[in-house]
PDB file of C-alpha atoms in Angstrom:
ATOM      1  CA  ILE J   1      34.068  28.766-126.529  1.00 57.00           C
ATOM      2  CA  VAL J   2      33.941  32.398-125.448  1.00 62.00           C
ATOM      3  CA  ASN J   3      35.486  33.346-122.146  1.00 66.00           C
ATOM      4  CA  ARG J   4      32.766  35.268-120.295  1.00 68.00           C
ATOM      5  CA  PHE J   5      35.252  36.597-117.772  1.00 69.00           C
ATOM      6  CA  ALA J   6      37.720  38.251-120.160  1.00 69.00           C
ATOM      7  CA  VAL J   7      38.623  41.844-119.434  1.00 70.00           C
ATOM      8  CA  ASP J   8      37.953  44.386-122.164  1.00 66.00           C
ATOM      9  CA  ALA J   9      39.252  47.453-120.372  1.00 68.00           C
ATOM     10  CA  VAL J  10      40.911  48.481-117.147  1.00 68.00           C
ATOM     11  CA  THR J  11      40.604  51.856-115.490  1.00 72.00           C
ATOM     12  CA  ALA J  12      43.394  53.273-113.395  1.00 71.00           C
ATOM     13  CA  ALA J  13      45.239  56.484-112.708  1.00 75.00           C
ATOM     14  CA  THR J  14      47.545  57.750-115.437  1.00 81.00           C
ATOM     15  CA  PRO J  15      51.308  57.473-114.846  1.00 81.00           C
ATOM     16  CA  LEU J  16      51.473  61.208-114.076  1.00 83.00           C
ATOM     17  CA  GLY J  17      48.664  60.828-111.557  1.00 85.00           C
ATOM     18  CA  ILE J  18      50.356  57.871-109.875  1.00 83.00           C
ATOM     19  CA  VAL J  19      53.644  59.747-109.550  1.00 85.00           C
ATOM     20  CA  LYS J  20      52.008  62.998-108.412  1.00 85.00           C
ATOM     21  CA  GLU J  21      50.000  61.230-105.712  1.00 86.00           C
ATOM     22  CA  GLY J  22      52.967  59.131-104.615  1.00 87.00           C
ATOM     23  CA  ILE J  23      55.248  62.151-104.247  1.00 84.00           C
ATOM     24  CA  LYS J  24      52.517  63.962-102.314  1.00 85.00           C
ATOM     25  CA  MET J  25      52.286  60.971 -99.948  1.00 86.00           C
ATOM     26  CA  GLY J  26      56.072  60.959 -99.427  1.00 84.00           C
ATOM     27  CA  GLU J  27      56.993  57.894-101.460  1.00 84.00           C
ATOM     28  CA  PRO J  28      60.492  57.936-102.983  1.00 81.00           C
ATOM     29  CA  VAL J  29      60.670  58.272-106.749  1.00 81.00           C
ATOM     30  CA  SER J  30      62.622  55.003-106.988  1.00 78.00           C
ATOM     31  CA  ARG J  31      59.645  53.099-105.533  1.00 81.00           C
ATOM     32  CA  LEU J  32      57.181  54.970-107.752  1.00 81.00           C
ATOM     33  CA  ALA J  33      59.120  53.817-110.818  1.00 77.00           C
ATOM     34  CA  THR J  34      57.925  50.264-110.141  1.00 79.00           C
ATOM     35  CA  LYS J  35      54.275  51.396-110.186  1.00 82.00           C
ATOM     36  CA  VAL J  36      54.337  52.966-113.655  1.00 83.00           C
ATOM     37  CA  PRO J  37      55.220  51.455-117.046  1.00 82.00           C
ATOM     38  CA  GLY J  38      58.801  51.636-118.264  1.00 85.00           C
ATOM     39  CA  LEU J  39      60.017  54.311-120.675  1.00 87.00           C
ATOM     40  CA  TRP J  40      59.722  52.015-123.714  1.00 89.00           C
ATOM     41  CA  ASP J  41      56.119  51.154-122.852  1.00 87.00           C
ATOM     42  CA  LEU J  42      55.388  54.850-122.391  1.00 86.00           C
ATOM     43  CA  PHE J  43      56.987  55.634-125.767  1.00 89.00           C
ATOM     44  CA  ILE J  44      55.048  53.043-127.787  1.00 87.00           C
ATOM     45  CA  GLY J  45      51.779  53.564-125.914  1.00 83.00           C
ATOM     46  CA  ASN J  46      51.570  50.325-123.971  1.00 80.00           C
ATOM     47  CA  ARG J  47      49.917  52.010-120.996  1.00 75.00           C
ATOM     48  CA  GLY J  48      46.759  53.746-119.943  1.00 70.00           C
ATOM     49  CA  GLY J  49      46.061  57.375-120.545  1.00 69.00           C
ATOM     50  CA  CYS J  50      43.756  59.866-122.144  1.00 71.00           C
ATOM     51  CA  LEU J  51      42.781  59.490-125.778  1.00 69.00           C
ATOM     52  CA  GLY J  52      45.464  60.798-128.109  1.00 71.00           C
ATOM     53  CA  GLU J  53      48.333  60.961-125.640  1.00 76.00           C
ATOM     54  CA  THR J  54      49.274  57.341-125.119  1.00 79.00           C
ATOM     55  CA  SER J  55      51.644  56.602-128.037  1.00 88.00           C
ATOM     56  CA  VAL J  56      54.386  59.191-128.285  1.00 91.00           C
ATOM     57  CA  LEU J  57      55.777  57.248-131.232  1.00 93.00           C
ATOM     58  CA  MET J  58      52.584  57.803-133.233  1.00 92.00           C
ATOM     59  CA  LEU J  59      52.431  61.454-132.184  1.00 93.00           C
ATOM     60  CA  LEU J  60      55.996  61.976-133.437  1.00 95.00           C
ATOM     61  CA  LEU J  61      55.156  60.237-136.704  1.00 95.00           C
ATOM     62  CA  GLY J  62      52.204  62.622-137.047  1.00 95.00           C
ATOM     63  CA  PHE J  63      54.575  65.515-136.343  1.00 96.00           C
ATOM     64  CA  LEU J  64      56.923  64.359-139.101  1.00 97.00           C
ATOM     65  CA  TRP J  65      53.987  64.008-141.507  1.00 97.00           C
ATOM     66  CA  LEU J  66      52.795  67.543-140.740  1.00 96.00           C
ATOM     67  CA  LEU J  67      56.336  68.842-141.287  1.00 96.00           C
ATOM     68  CA  TYR J  68      56.639  66.943-144.557  1.00 96.00           C
ATOM     69  CA  ARG J  69      53.312  68.335-145.779  1.00 96.00           C
ATOM     70  CA  ARG J  70      54.391  71.833-144.580  1.00 95.00           C
ATOM     71  CA  VAL J  71      51.264  72.206-142.485  1.00 95.00           C
ATOM     72  CA  ILE J  72      53.261  73.375-139.453  1.00 94.00           C
ATOM     73  CA  SER J  73      56.792  74.583-138.791  1.00 94.00           C
ATOM     74  CA  TRP J  74      59.122  72.837-136.380  1.00 96.00           C
ATOM     75  CA  HIS J  75      59.618  75.825-134.079  1.00 96.00           C
ATOM     76  CA  ILE J  76      56.783  75.425-131.576  1.00 97.00           C
ATOM     77  CA  PRO J  77      56.822  71.620-131.078  1.00 97.00           C
ATOM     78  CA  VAL J  78      60.598  71.306-130.882  1.00 98.00           C
ATOM     79  CA  VAL J  79      61.096  74.301-128.587  1.00 98.00           C
ATOM     80  CA  VAL J  80      58.255  73.201-126.277  1.00 98.00           C
ATOM     81  CA  MET J  81      59.716  69.699-125.955  1.00 97.00           C
ATOM     82  CA  LEU J  82      63.330  70.872-125.550  1.00 98.00           C
ATOM     83  CA  SER J  83      62.359  73.548-123.027  1.00 98.00           C
ATOM     84  CA  ALA J  84      60.241  71.111-121.023  1.00 97.00           C
ATOM     85  CA  PHE J  85      63.123  68.630-121.082  1.00 97.00           C
ATOM     86  CA  ALA J  86      65.460  71.351-119.793  1.00 98.00           C
ATOM     87  CA  PHE J  87      63.110  72.527-117.023  1.00 97.00           C
ATOM     88  CA  PHE J  88      62.342  69.002-115.792  1.00 96.00           C
ATOM     89  CA  GLY J  89      65.996  68.011-116.185  1.00 96.00           C
ATOM     90  CA  LEU J  90      67.177  70.901-114.020  1.00 96.00           C
ATOM     91  CA  HIS J  91      64.554  70.066-111.435  1.00 95.00           C
ATOM     92  CA  ALA J  92      65.567  66.388-111.436  1.00 93.00           C
ATOM     93  CA  PHE J  93      69.210  67.393-111.077  1.00 94.00           C
ATOM     94  CA  PHE J  94      68.666  69.705-108.111  1.00 94.00           C
ATOM     95  CA  VAL J  95      65.764  67.853-106.435  1.00 90.00           C
ATOM     96  CA  PRO J  96      66.083  64.215-107.597  1.00 86.00           C
ATOM     97  CA  GLU J  97      63.636  62.839-105.023  1.00 83.00           C
ATOM     98  CA  ALA J  98      60.820  65.070-106.294  1.00 83.00           C
ATOM     99  CA  THR J  99      60.512  63.989-109.925  1.00 84.00           C
ATOM    100  CA  PRO J 100      61.154  60.894-112.049  1.00 87.00           C
ATOM    101  CA  GLY J 101      63.094  62.888-114.638  1.00 89.00           C
ATOM    102  CA  PRO J 102      62.652  64.757-117.904  1.00 94.00           C
ATOM    103  CA  VAL J 103      62.164  61.767-120.215  1.00 94.00           C
ATOM    104  CA  PHE J 104      59.284  60.508-118.090  1.00 92.00           C
ATOM    105  CA  HIS J 105      57.613  63.924-118.309  1.00 92.00           C
ATOM    106  CA  LEU J 106      58.032  64.042-122.098  1.00 93.00           C
ATOM    107  CA  LEU J 107      56.541  60.579-122.535  1.00 92.00           C
ATOM    108  CA  THR J 108      53.553  61.029-120.228  1.00 89.00           C
ATOM    109  CA  GLY J 109      50.548  63.267-120.288  1.00 83.00           C
ATOM    110  CA  GLY J 110      49.676  65.496-123.168  1.00 89.00           C
ATOM    111  CA  LEU J 111      52.999  67.275-123.589  1.00 94.00           C
ATOM    112  CA  VAL J 112      53.823  65.898-127.049  1.00 95.00           C
ATOM    113  CA  LEU J 113      50.175  65.949-128.136  1.00 94.00           C
ATOM    114  CA  GLY J 114      49.810  69.572-127.090  1.00 94.00           C
ATOM    115  CA  ALA J 115      53.163  70.647-128.528  1.00 96.00           C
ATOM    116  CA  VAL J 116      52.494  69.126-131.950  1.00 95.00           C
ATOM    117  CA  PHE J 117      48.763  69.412-132.505  1.00 95.00           C
ATOM    118  CA  MET J 118      47.395  72.084-130.155  1.00 95.00           C
ATOM    119  CA  ALA J 119      50.064  74.756-129.658  1.00 95.00           C
ATOM    120  CA  THR J 120      50.652  75.015-133.420  1.00 95.00           C
ATOM    121  CA  ASP J 121      47.115  76.173-134.207  1.00 93.00           C
ATOM    122  CA  TYR J 122      47.356  78.986-136.771  1.00 88.00           C
ATOM    123  CA  THR J 123      44.868  81.346-135.183  1.00 89.00           C
ATOM    124  CA  THR J 124      46.187  81.111-131.629  1.00 92.00           C
ATOM    125  CA  SER J 125      49.966  80.902-132.072  1.00 93.00           C
ATOM    126  CA  PRO J 126      52.423  83.719-132.846  1.00 94.00           C
ATOM    127  CA  MET J 127      53.234  84.646-136.418  1.00 92.00           C
ATOM    128  CA  THR J 128      56.982  85.253-136.165  1.00 93.00           C
ATOM    129  CA  GLN J 129      59.693  82.715-135.403  1.00 94.00           C
ATOM    130  CA  LYS J 130      60.931  84.789-132.459  1.00 95.00           C
ATOM    131  CA  GLY J 131      57.387  84.943-131.121  1.00 95.00           C
ATOM    132  CA  MET J 132      57.006  81.174-131.550  1.00 96.00           C
ATOM    133  CA  VAL J 133      60.132  80.576-129.473  1.00 97.00           C
ATOM    134  CA  ILE J 134      58.941  82.898-126.669  1.00 97.00           C
ATOM    135  CA  TYR J 135      55.482  81.290-126.753  1.00 97.00           C
ATOM    136  CA  SER J 136      56.948  77.777-126.667  1.00 98.00           C
ATOM    137  CA  ILE J 137      59.330  78.416-123.775  1.00 98.00           C
ATOM    138  CA  ALA J 138      56.508  80.000-121.790  1.00 98.00           C
ATOM    139  CA  ILE J 139      54.244  76.990-122.436  1.00 98.00           C
ATOM    140  CA  ALA J 140      56.972  74.609-121.260  1.00 98.00           C
ATOM    141  CA  LEU J 141      57.598  76.727-118.159  1.00 98.00           C
ATOM    142  CA  LEU J 142      53.897  76.766-117.280  1.00 98.00           C
ATOM    143  CA  VAL J 143      53.635  72.983-117.778  1.00 97.00           C
ATOM    144  CA  PHE J 144      56.624  72.555-115.474  1.00 96.00           C
ATOM    145  CA  LEU J 145      55.164  74.844-112.805  1.00 96.00           C
ATOM    146  CA  ILE J 146      51.729  73.209-112.947  1.00 95.00           C
ATOM    147  CA  ARG J 147      53.074  69.648-112.867  1.00 92.00           C
ATOM    148  CA  ILE J 148      55.629  70.214-110.113  1.00 92.00           C
ATOM    149  CA  PHE J 149      54.006  72.838-107.873  1.00 92.00           C
ATOM    150  CA  GLY J 150      50.320  72.636-108.774  1.00 89.00           C
ATOM    151  CA  SER J 151      47.753  70.178-107.566  1.00 85.00           C
ATOM    152  CA  TYR J 152      46.886  69.018-111.095  1.00 86.00           C
ATOM    153  CA  PRO J 153      49.209  66.311-112.535  1.00 85.00           C
ATOM    154  CA  GLU J 154      49.014  67.421-116.189  1.00 88.00           C
ATOM    155  CA  GLY J 155      49.038  71.103-117.178  1.00 91.00           C
ATOM    156  CA  MET J 156      49.577  71.180-120.945  1.00 93.00           C
ATOM    157  CA  SER J 157      46.087  72.325-121.905  1.00 93.00           C
ATOM    158  CA  PHE J 158      46.099  75.042-119.238  1.00 95.00           C
ATOM    159  CA  ALA J 159      49.524  76.250-120.349  1.00 97.00           C
ATOM    160  CA  ILE J 160      48.408  76.519-123.976  1.00 97.00           C
ATOM    161  CA  LEU J 161      45.212  78.354-123.047  1.00 96.00           C
ATOM    162  CA  ILE J 162      47.079  80.806-120.832  1.00 97.00           C
ATOM    163  CA  MET J 163      49.685  81.510-123.486  1.00 97.00           C
ATOM    164  CA  ASN J 164      47.017  81.892-126.181  1.00 96.00           C
ATOM    165  CA  ALA J 165      45.843  84.941-124.248  1.00 96.00           C
ATOM    166  CA  PHE J 166      49.339  86.436-124.557  1.00 97.00           C
ATOM    167  CA  VAL J 167      49.772  85.838-128.305  1.00 96.00           C
ATOM    168  CA  PRO J 168      48.580  89.339-129.338  1.00 95.00           C
ATOM    169  CA  LEU J 169      51.145  90.867-126.980  1.00 96.00           C
ATOM    170  CA  ILE J 170      53.883  88.542-128.239  1.00 96.00           C
ATOM    171  CA  ASP J 171      52.993  89.408-131.837  1.00 93.00           C
ATOM    172  CA  ARG J 172      53.105  93.114-131.034  1.00 93.00           C
ATOM    173  CA  VAL J 173      56.521  92.866-129.364  1.00 93.00           C
ATOM    174  CA  CYS J 174      58.008  90.583-132.035  1.00 91.00           C
ATOM    175  CA  LYS J 175      56.537  92.237-135.101  1.00 85.00           C
ATOM    176  CA  PRO J 176      59.092  92.664-137.890  1.00 79.00           C
ATOM    177  CA  HIS J 177      59.896  96.056-139.388  1.00 74.00           C
ATOM    178  CA  ARG J 178      58.123  96.871-142.614  1.00 73.00           C
ATOM    179  CA  PHE J 179      60.174  96.856-145.769  1.00 70.00           C
ATOM    180  CA  GLY J 180      61.749 100.244-146.344  1.00 64.00           C
ATOM    181  CA  GLU J 181      61.130 101.389-142.790  1.00 60.00           C
ATOM    182  CA  GLY J 182      64.300 102.509-141.090  1.00 61.00           C
ATOM    183  CA  ARG J 183      65.377 104.070-137.871  1.00 61.00           C
ATOM    184  CA  ARG J 184      65.481 107.816-137.671  1.00 61.00           C
ATOM    185  CA  GLY J 185      68.165 109.751-135.972  1.00 54.00           C
TER     186      GLY J 185
END
């Protein structure tokens, strides 16, 4: 017998959206924590969200596969995630009632997806390691600013697009010296 009343899908706000709206309405972060899945559920993908960003575990496995196959280098994804963790961690330390913390921000939204699969695009990311670090820190800073001070709960795609516009400048500033070229004087 088939149950005609079974639920195939449920639509709801994403965890970032729930927290953003709750903070805007003045709810304490401790109460908002009961409205969103726990950190383990966020990590394994047992929650709602946009396609491709729900299981951080699978995204990290994809990251390791790309590293193993030498498709990408570790610089951009690792620096984006560490920088975002630092920015959200500092904010949680100084203003604890305004954010659920850095781990929550790493496990929600498209931060890991963007850091691993979008920011590492060959044609729109810097060529040098120094440039990659500058690019990555700037992406993390923009994500932090958009998520905390902007009206949009996410911010990763906007941050990548904005920083893609600055890649030629970053490449120009971080360009290595040509072999045999020395300083005069």
